[in-house]
Amino acid sequence: MNQETVWRATAPSNIALIKYMGKTSHEENRPSNGSLSYSLDYLRTAVEIVPSGGKDDSWEALQNPEYPTPPQLSYRGMERFLNHFKMLKEVWQIEGIYCVRSANNFPSDCGLASSASSFAALTLAAAELARDKRPEITDQLDVKRLSELSRKGSGSSCRSLFSSWALWQSEGAAGVEFPVQNLLHQAVIVEAGKKEVSSSEAHRRVVTSPHFSGRVERAESRLKKLTEALNKRDWRTGFEVCWDEFQDMHQLFETSEPAFSYMTESSRQVLKHVFQYWENNQDGPWVTMDAGANVHLLYRDSQRQMAEELKADLSAYGQVIGNV
């Protein structure tokens, strides 16, 4: 029996500290402002592509014990995923019908967005297919071009092709180096259900907020400050910039037309607890939130004991997952 031909790739999730919120082009997923993210290399999506005897490309859950969680894709989500694969096939002129399989190594119901890791992994796996089927275009498959193509499927996925820091600006995403490395991550999962307002819809609504005026300038100013703080290893300033940035984004949500909020009472309690920890100790984790209710914490490697203490405290508000 012939062994099945498989083209594989994995990609990590990432957490933005300067946020991508607001687009100059919804079709192309072009950002209104620059964003800076840290790669969460332990939270990954795996994608496999195999030849199919079907009439059209298809998707199914990947069966792999290392990636035990299939994404819970709606019909629309599956269509979006396969449309991205179709676009890549057209760009690289790949012929044939294929089955795309994917799964995550983190629970799909834990409230962590997997679109960035999913679309990045799909782009990378399709690039492996292209290298095999059309070796003459290998020079078109550099990471910058792959990042640009991945962006068309999911904006934030363009940052998941770089580790550990990624900067995404109007001209594209790129890896950047800072002396701050080996950060530890925790997420306090206060709400695991599906969001009532999708991230795509949030991008559309924020521009209706009166607070959106000046948003690009505020984000770019914070990007500059955070870059300086990282280069100087100024942890306190980094905390303040990250805090102001996610609060700014959530204020946009709450003042848009129609207004909406991702914050829950548990979110607020987590934020209050961590802020008080900083007040008491003059040190603590960096804090951020995405377009959702859950709270993300980043620690220096030297803060492992602190991370364990806060995990015990914050477990009162929700499940705490992380690599510490």
Short mmCIF file of C-alpha atoms in Angstrom, two decimals:
data_model
loop_
_atom_site.label_atom_id
_atom_site.label_comp_id
_atom_site.label_asym_id
_atom_site.label_seq_id
_atom_site.Cartn_x
_atom_site.Cartn_y
_atom_site.Cartn_z
CA MET A 1 0.00 0.00 0.00
CA ASN A 2 1.42 3.38 -1.01
CA GLN A 3 2.08 5.85 1.76
CA GLU A 4 -0.16 8.91 1.58
CA THR A 5 1.52 12.03 0.19
CA VAL A 6 1.23 14.81 2.78
CA TRP A 7 2.35 18.44 2.86
CA ARG A 8 2.57 19.70 6.43
CA ALA A 9 3.19 22.88 8.42
CA THR A 10 2.54 24.35 11.85
CA ALA A 11 2.33 27.97 12.98
CA PRO A 12 1.98 29.72 16.35
CA SER A 13 -0.60 32.08 17.70
CA ASN A 14 0.53 35.60 18.59
CA ILE A 15 -0.57 38.31 20.99
CA ALA A 16 -0.51 41.94 19.88
CA LEU A 17 0.63 44.53 22.40
CA ILE A 18 0.08 47.42 20.01
CA LYS A 19 -3.21 46.48 18.42
CA TYR A 20 -4.41 45.94 14.88
CA MET A 21 -7.87 47.50 15.04
CA GLY A 22 -9.26 49.40 12.09
CA LYS A 23 -8.50 48.76 8.43
CA THR A 24 -7.71 50.92 5.41
CA SER A 25 -8.90 47.99 3.25
CA HIS A 26 -11.27 45.28 4.51
CA GLU A 27 -10.77 43.16 1.38
CA GLU A 28 -6.97 43.16 1.69
CA ASN A 29 -6.85 43.31 5.53
CA ARG A 30 -4.60 46.37 5.44
CA PRO A 31 -4.11 47.96 8.88
CA SER A 32 -4.85 51.56 9.86
CA ASN A 33 -1.80 51.58 12.14
CA GLY A 34 1.33 49.60 12.90
CA SER A 35 1.07 46.71 15.38
CA LEU A 36 3.62 44.80 17.44
CA SER A 37 3.12 41.23 18.62
CA TYR A 38 4.84 38.49 20.59
CA SER A 39 4.70 34.94 19.25
CA LEU A 40 3.07 32.32 21.51
CA ASP A 41 5.11 29.42 20.19
CA TYR A 42 3.50 26.85 22.49
CA LEU A 43 -0.02 27.55 21.11
CA ARG A 44 0.00 26.13 17.59
CA THR A 45 -2.15 25.02 14.68
CA ALA A 46 -1.08 22.14 12.44
CA VAL A 47 -2.25 21.82 8.84
CA GLU A 48 -1.88 18.88 6.47
CA ILE A 49 -2.76 18.90 2.77
CA VAL A 50 -3.37 15.58 0.99
CA PRO A 51 -4.50 14.72 -2.55
CA SER A 52 -8.24 14.08 -2.80
CA GLY A 53 -10.37 12.13 -5.23
CA GLY A 54 -13.27 14.50 -4.62
CA LYS A 55 -14.82 17.03 -6.97
CA ASP A 56 -13.75 20.07 -4.91
CA ASP A 57 -11.20 20.90 -2.24
CA SER A 58 -12.46 19.94 1.22
CA TRP A 59 -11.65 20.39 4.90
CA GLU A 60 -11.67 17.86 7.73
CA ALA A 61 -10.35 17.66 11.27
CA LEU A 62 -6.74 16.54 11.57
CA GLN A 63 -6.25 13.38 13.63
CA ASN A 64 -3.00 13.92 15.53
CA PRO A 65 -2.48 13.27 19.27
CA GLU A 66 -0.13 16.26 19.49
CA TYR A 67 -2.91 18.49 18.11
CA PRO A 68 -5.98 17.05 19.82
CA THR A 69 -8.43 19.89 19.18
CA PRO A 70 -10.12 20.32 15.80
CA PRO A 71 -11.27 23.91 15.20
CA GLN A 72 -15.02 24.29 15.48
CA LEU A 73 -15.52 25.69 11.99
CA SER A 74 -18.94 26.88 10.89
CA TYR A 75 -19.83 26.41 7.23
CA ARG A 76 -18.83 30.03 6.66
CA GLY A 77 -15.55 29.52 8.53
CA MET A 78 -14.75 26.42 6.46
CA GLU A 79 -15.59 28.32 3.28
CA ARG A 80 -13.27 31.17 4.29
CA PHE A 81 -10.44 28.71 5.04
CA LEU A 82 -10.85 26.86 1.73
CA ASN A 83 -11.20 30.13 -0.21
CA HIS A 84 -7.78 31.11 1.12
CA PHE A 85 -6.36 27.81 -0.09
CA LYS A 86 -8.04 28.36 -3.47
CA MET A 87 -6.44 31.81 -3.72
CA LEU A 88 -2.99 30.35 -2.95
CA LYS A 89 -3.47 27.64 -5.59
CA GLU A 90 -4.37 30.29 -8.15
CA VAL A 91 -1.40 32.52 -7.26
CA TRP A 92 1.03 29.59 -7.55
CA GLN A 93 -0.86 27.85 -10.39
CA ILE A 94 -1.20 24.57 -8.50
CA GLU A 95 -3.47 22.02 -10.13
CA GLY A 96 -5.38 19.21 -8.45
CA ILE A 97 -8.02 18.64 -5.78
CA TYR A 98 -6.95 18.38 -2.14
CA CYS A 99 -8.23 17.79 1.37
CA VAL A 100 -7.02 20.28 3.98
CA ARG A 101 -6.84 18.97 7.55
CA SER A 102 -6.24 21.16 10.59
CA ALA A 103 -6.24 21.05 14.38
CA ASN A 104 -4.93 23.03 17.34
CA ASN A 105 -2.91 21.97 20.36
CA PHE A 106 -5.04 24.25 22.56
CA PRO A 107 -8.73 23.86 23.39
CA SER A 108 -11.00 25.48 20.83
CA ASP A 109 -13.46 26.38 23.58
CA CYS A 110 -10.89 28.20 25.71
CA GLY A 111 -11.58 31.53 24.05
CA LEU A 112 -8.18 31.92 22.36
CA ALA A 113 -8.34 33.09 18.76
CA SER A 114 -6.89 30.55 16.38
CA SER A 115 -7.40 32.34 13.05
CA ALA A 116 -3.84 33.76 13.06
CA SER A 117 -2.18 30.39 13.62
CA SER A 118 -4.64 28.59 11.29
CA PHE A 119 -4.18 30.83 8.26
CA ALA A 120 -0.42 31.06 8.78
CA ALA A 121 -0.15 27.25 8.97
CA LEU A 122 -2.36 26.84 5.88
CA THR A 123 -0.20 29.31 3.93
CA LEU A 124 2.99 27.51 4.98
CA ALA A 125 1.59 24.05 4.15
CA ALA A 126 0.38 25.28 0.76
CA ALA A 127 3.88 26.68 0.15
CA GLU A 128 5.29 23.19 0.77
CA LEU A 129 2.83 21.87 -1.82
CA ALA A 130 3.94 24.59 -4.25
CA ARG A 131 7.63 23.77 -3.73
CA ASP A 132 6.90 20.15 -4.56
CA LYS A 133 4.59 20.71 -7.52
CA ARG A 134 6.28 23.77 -9.00
CA PRO A 135 9.94 23.90 -7.90
CA GLU A 136 10.63 26.65 -10.43
CA ILE A 137 8.69 29.17 -8.26
CA THR A 138 10.60 28.42 -5.05
CA ASP A 139 12.16 31.90 -5.14
CA GLN A 140 8.62 33.35 -4.83
CA LEU A 141 8.05 31.54 -1.53
CA ASP A 142 10.18 33.67 0.80
CA VAL A 143 8.73 34.43 4.22
CA LYS A 144 7.88 38.07 3.41
CA ARG A 145 5.75 37.04 0.43
CA LEU A 146 4.12 34.24 2.39
CA SER A 147 3.30 36.70 5.17
CA GLU A 148 1.64 39.04 2.65
CA LEU A 149 -0.45 36.19 1.25
CA SER A 150 -1.40 34.94 4.71
CA ARG A 151 -2.61 38.45 5.61
CA LYS A 152 -5.29 38.20 2.93
CA GLY A 153 -6.88 35.32 4.82
CA SER A 154 -6.48 36.73 8.34
CA GLY A 155 -4.81 40.05 9.03
CA SER A 156 -3.05 39.08 12.25
CA SER A 157 -1.80 35.82 10.71
CA CYS A 158 0.90 37.74 8.83
CA ARG A 159 2.67 38.20 12.19
CA SER A 160 2.58 34.45 12.97
CA LEU A 161 5.26 33.78 10.37
CA PHE A 162 7.84 35.58 12.52
CA SER A 163 9.17 34.77 15.98
CA SER A 164 9.33 36.00 18.57
CA TRP A 165 8.61 39.71 17.94
CA ALA A 166 6.77 40.81 14.79
CA LEU A 167 6.11 44.33 13.55
CA TRP A 168 3.30 44.80 11.03
CA GLN A 169 3.11 48.12 9.22
CA SER A 170 1.49 49.31 5.99
CA GLU A 171 4.35 47.90 3.89
CA GLY A 172 4.04 44.45 5.49
CA ALA A 173 5.15 42.40 8.49
CA ALA A 174 8.69 41.54 9.55
CA GLY A 175 10.50 39.99 12.47
CA VAL A 176 12.20 42.44 14.84
CA GLU A 177 14.84 41.88 17.50
CA PHE A 178 14.65 43.19 21.06
CA PRO A 179 16.77 42.38 24.12
CA VAL A 180 13.57 41.28 25.90
CA GLN A 181 13.10 37.59 25.04
CA ASN A 182 11.85 34.28 26.48
CA LEU A 183 8.67 35.79 27.91
CA LEU A 184 6.20 33.59 29.77
CA HIS A 185 2.51 33.76 28.89
CA GLN A 186 -0.73 33.19 30.75
CA ALA A 187 -4.30 33.70 29.60
CA VAL A 188 -7.13 34.04 32.10
CA ILE A 189 -10.11 32.49 30.31
CA VAL A 190 -13.11 34.26 31.82
CA GLU A 191 -15.37 33.51 28.85
CA ALA A 192 -14.94 30.57 26.49
CA GLY A 193 -18.05 30.90 24.35
CA LYS A 194 -18.33 32.31 20.85
CA LYS A 195 -18.21 36.11 20.68
CA GLU A 196 -21.43 37.93 19.83
CA VAL A 197 -19.46 40.49 17.80
CA SER A 198 -16.77 38.98 15.57
CA SER A 199 -13.35 40.59 15.22
CA SER A 200 -14.17 41.42 11.58
CA GLU A 201 -17.33 43.21 12.66
CA ALA A 202 -15.39 45.03 15.40
CA HIS A 203 -13.00 46.38 12.74
CA ARG A 204 -15.98 47.82 10.88
CA ARG A 205 -17.67 49.34 13.91
CA VAL A 206 -14.71 51.06 15.59
CA VAL A 207 -14.49 53.71 12.86
CA THR A 208 -17.95 54.96 13.95
CA SER A 209 -16.63 55.83 17.43
CA PRO A 210 -15.89 59.52 18.07
CA HIS A 211 -12.83 58.18 19.90
CA PHE A 212 -11.48 56.77 16.60
CA SER A 213 -10.36 60.28 15.65
CA GLY A 214 -6.70 60.33 16.64
CA ARG A 215 -6.59 56.55 17.11
CA VAL A 216 -3.89 56.02 14.46
CA GLU A 217 -1.70 58.73 16.00
CA ARG A 218 -2.18 57.33 19.52
CA ALA A 219 -1.30 53.80 18.40
CA GLU A 220 1.78 54.95 16.46
CA SER A 221 2.94 57.00 19.45
CA ARG A 222 2.58 53.97 21.74
CA LEU A 223 4.38 51.78 19.20
CA LYS A 224 7.35 54.14 19.37
CA LYS A 225 7.24 54.22 23.20
CA LEU A 226 6.98 50.44 23.50
CA THR A 227 9.85 49.92 21.06
CA GLU A 228 12.00 52.27 23.15
CA ALA A 229 10.97 50.51 26.37
CA LEU A 230 11.86 47.10 24.93
CA ASN A 231 15.25 48.32 23.74
CA LYS A 232 15.96 49.79 27.19
CA ARG A 233 14.44 46.80 29.04
CA ASP A 234 12.16 49.34 30.76
CA TRP A 235 9.53 46.90 32.06
CA ARG A 236 7.43 49.47 33.95
CA THR A 237 7.01 51.74 30.94
CA GLY A 238 6.18 48.71 28.80
CA PHE A 239 3.42 47.76 31.24
CA GLU A 240 1.96 51.28 31.14
CA VAL A 241 2.00 51.46 27.34
CA CYS A 242 0.38 48.01 26.92
CA TRP A 243 -2.28 48.86 29.52
CA ASP A 244 -3.19 52.17 27.86
CA GLU A 245 -3.29 50.51 24.43
CA PHE A 246 -5.81 47.74 25.17
CA GLN A 247 -7.95 50.14 27.22
CA ASP A 248 -7.99 52.51 24.24
CA MET A 249 -9.15 49.71 21.95
CA HIS A 250 -11.92 48.61 24.30
CA GLN A 251 -13.09 52.22 24.64
CA LEU A 252 -13.55 52.24 20.86
CA PHE A 253 -15.82 49.20 21.13
CA GLU A 254 -17.90 50.78 23.88
CA THR A 255 -18.37 54.10 22.03
CA SER A 256 -19.04 52.77 18.51
CA GLU A 257 -22.40 52.74 16.70
CA PRO A 258 -23.89 50.42 17.74
CA ALA A 259 -21.87 50.17 20.93
CA PHE A 260 -20.74 46.80 22.27
CA SER A 261 -18.45 45.48 24.95
CA TYR A 262 -16.34 42.36 25.40
CA MET A 263 -15.49 43.16 29.02
CA THR A 264 -17.23 41.08 31.67
CA GLU A 265 -17.28 41.59 35.41
CA SER A 266 -14.67 38.83 35.71
CA SER A 267 -12.45 40.62 33.16
CA ARG A 268 -12.62 43.75 35.29
CA GLN A 269 -11.83 41.82 38.47
CA VAL A 270 -8.74 40.26 36.86
CA LEU A 271 -7.55 43.68 35.67
CA LYS A 272 -8.18 45.20 39.10
CA HIS A 273 -6.25 42.39 40.81
CA VAL A 274 -3.21 42.69 38.53
CA PHE A 275 -3.20 46.49 38.70
CA GLN A 276 -3.28 46.29 42.51
CA TYR A 277 -0.41 43.78 42.39
CA TRP A 278 1.65 46.35 40.48
CA GLU A 279 0.73 49.05 43.01
CA ASN A 280 1.79 46.86 45.93
CA ASN A 281 5.00 45.44 44.42
CA GLN A 282 6.10 48.02 41.83
CA ASP A 283 6.48 45.08 39.46
CA GLY A 284 4.22 42.60 37.72
CA PRO A 285 3.29 41.15 34.34
CA TRP A 286 2.42 43.06 31.23
CA VAL A 287 -1.33 42.94 30.63
CA THR A 288 -3.32 43.03 27.43
CA MET A 289 -6.69 42.00 26.02
CA ASP A 290 -7.70 41.17 22.47
CA ALA A 291 -11.17 41.69 20.99
CA GLY A 292 -12.65 39.43 23.66
CA ALA A 293 -13.18 39.05 27.40
CA ASN A 294 -10.02 37.11 28.27
CA VAL A 295 -6.94 38.67 29.83
CA HIS A 296 -3.38 37.93 28.65
CA LEU A 297 -0.33 38.28 30.88
CA LEU A 298 3.34 38.29 29.85
CA TYR A 299 6.12 37.76 32.39
CA ARG A 300 9.89 38.01 32.29
CA ASP A 301 11.61 34.65 32.70
CA SER A 302 12.80 35.82 36.14
CA GLN A 303 9.15 36.24 37.26
CA ARG A 304 8.24 32.53 37.32
CA GLN A 305 7.39 32.53 41.02
CA MET A 306 5.24 35.63 40.55
CA ALA A 307 3.43 33.90 37.67
CA GLU A 308 2.66 30.91 39.88
CA GLU A 309 1.38 33.18 42.68
CA LEU A 310 -0.87 35.15 40.34
CA LYS A 311 -2.14 31.97 38.69
CA ALA A 312 -3.37 30.76 42.06
CA ASP A 313 -5.08 34.11 42.74
CA LEU A 314 -6.59 34.59 39.29
CA SER A 315 -8.00 31.06 39.09
CA ALA A 316 -10.89 32.47 41.14
CA TYR A 317 -12.07 34.30 38.00
CA GLY A 318 -11.51 31.69 35.30
CA GLN A 319 -9.26 28.96 33.94
CA VAL A 320 -5.62 30.07 33.70
CA ILE A 321 -3.65 28.46 30.89
CA GLY A 322 -0.06 29.18 29.98
CA ASN A 323 3.49 27.96 29.56
CA VAL A 324 4.40 28.55 33.19
#
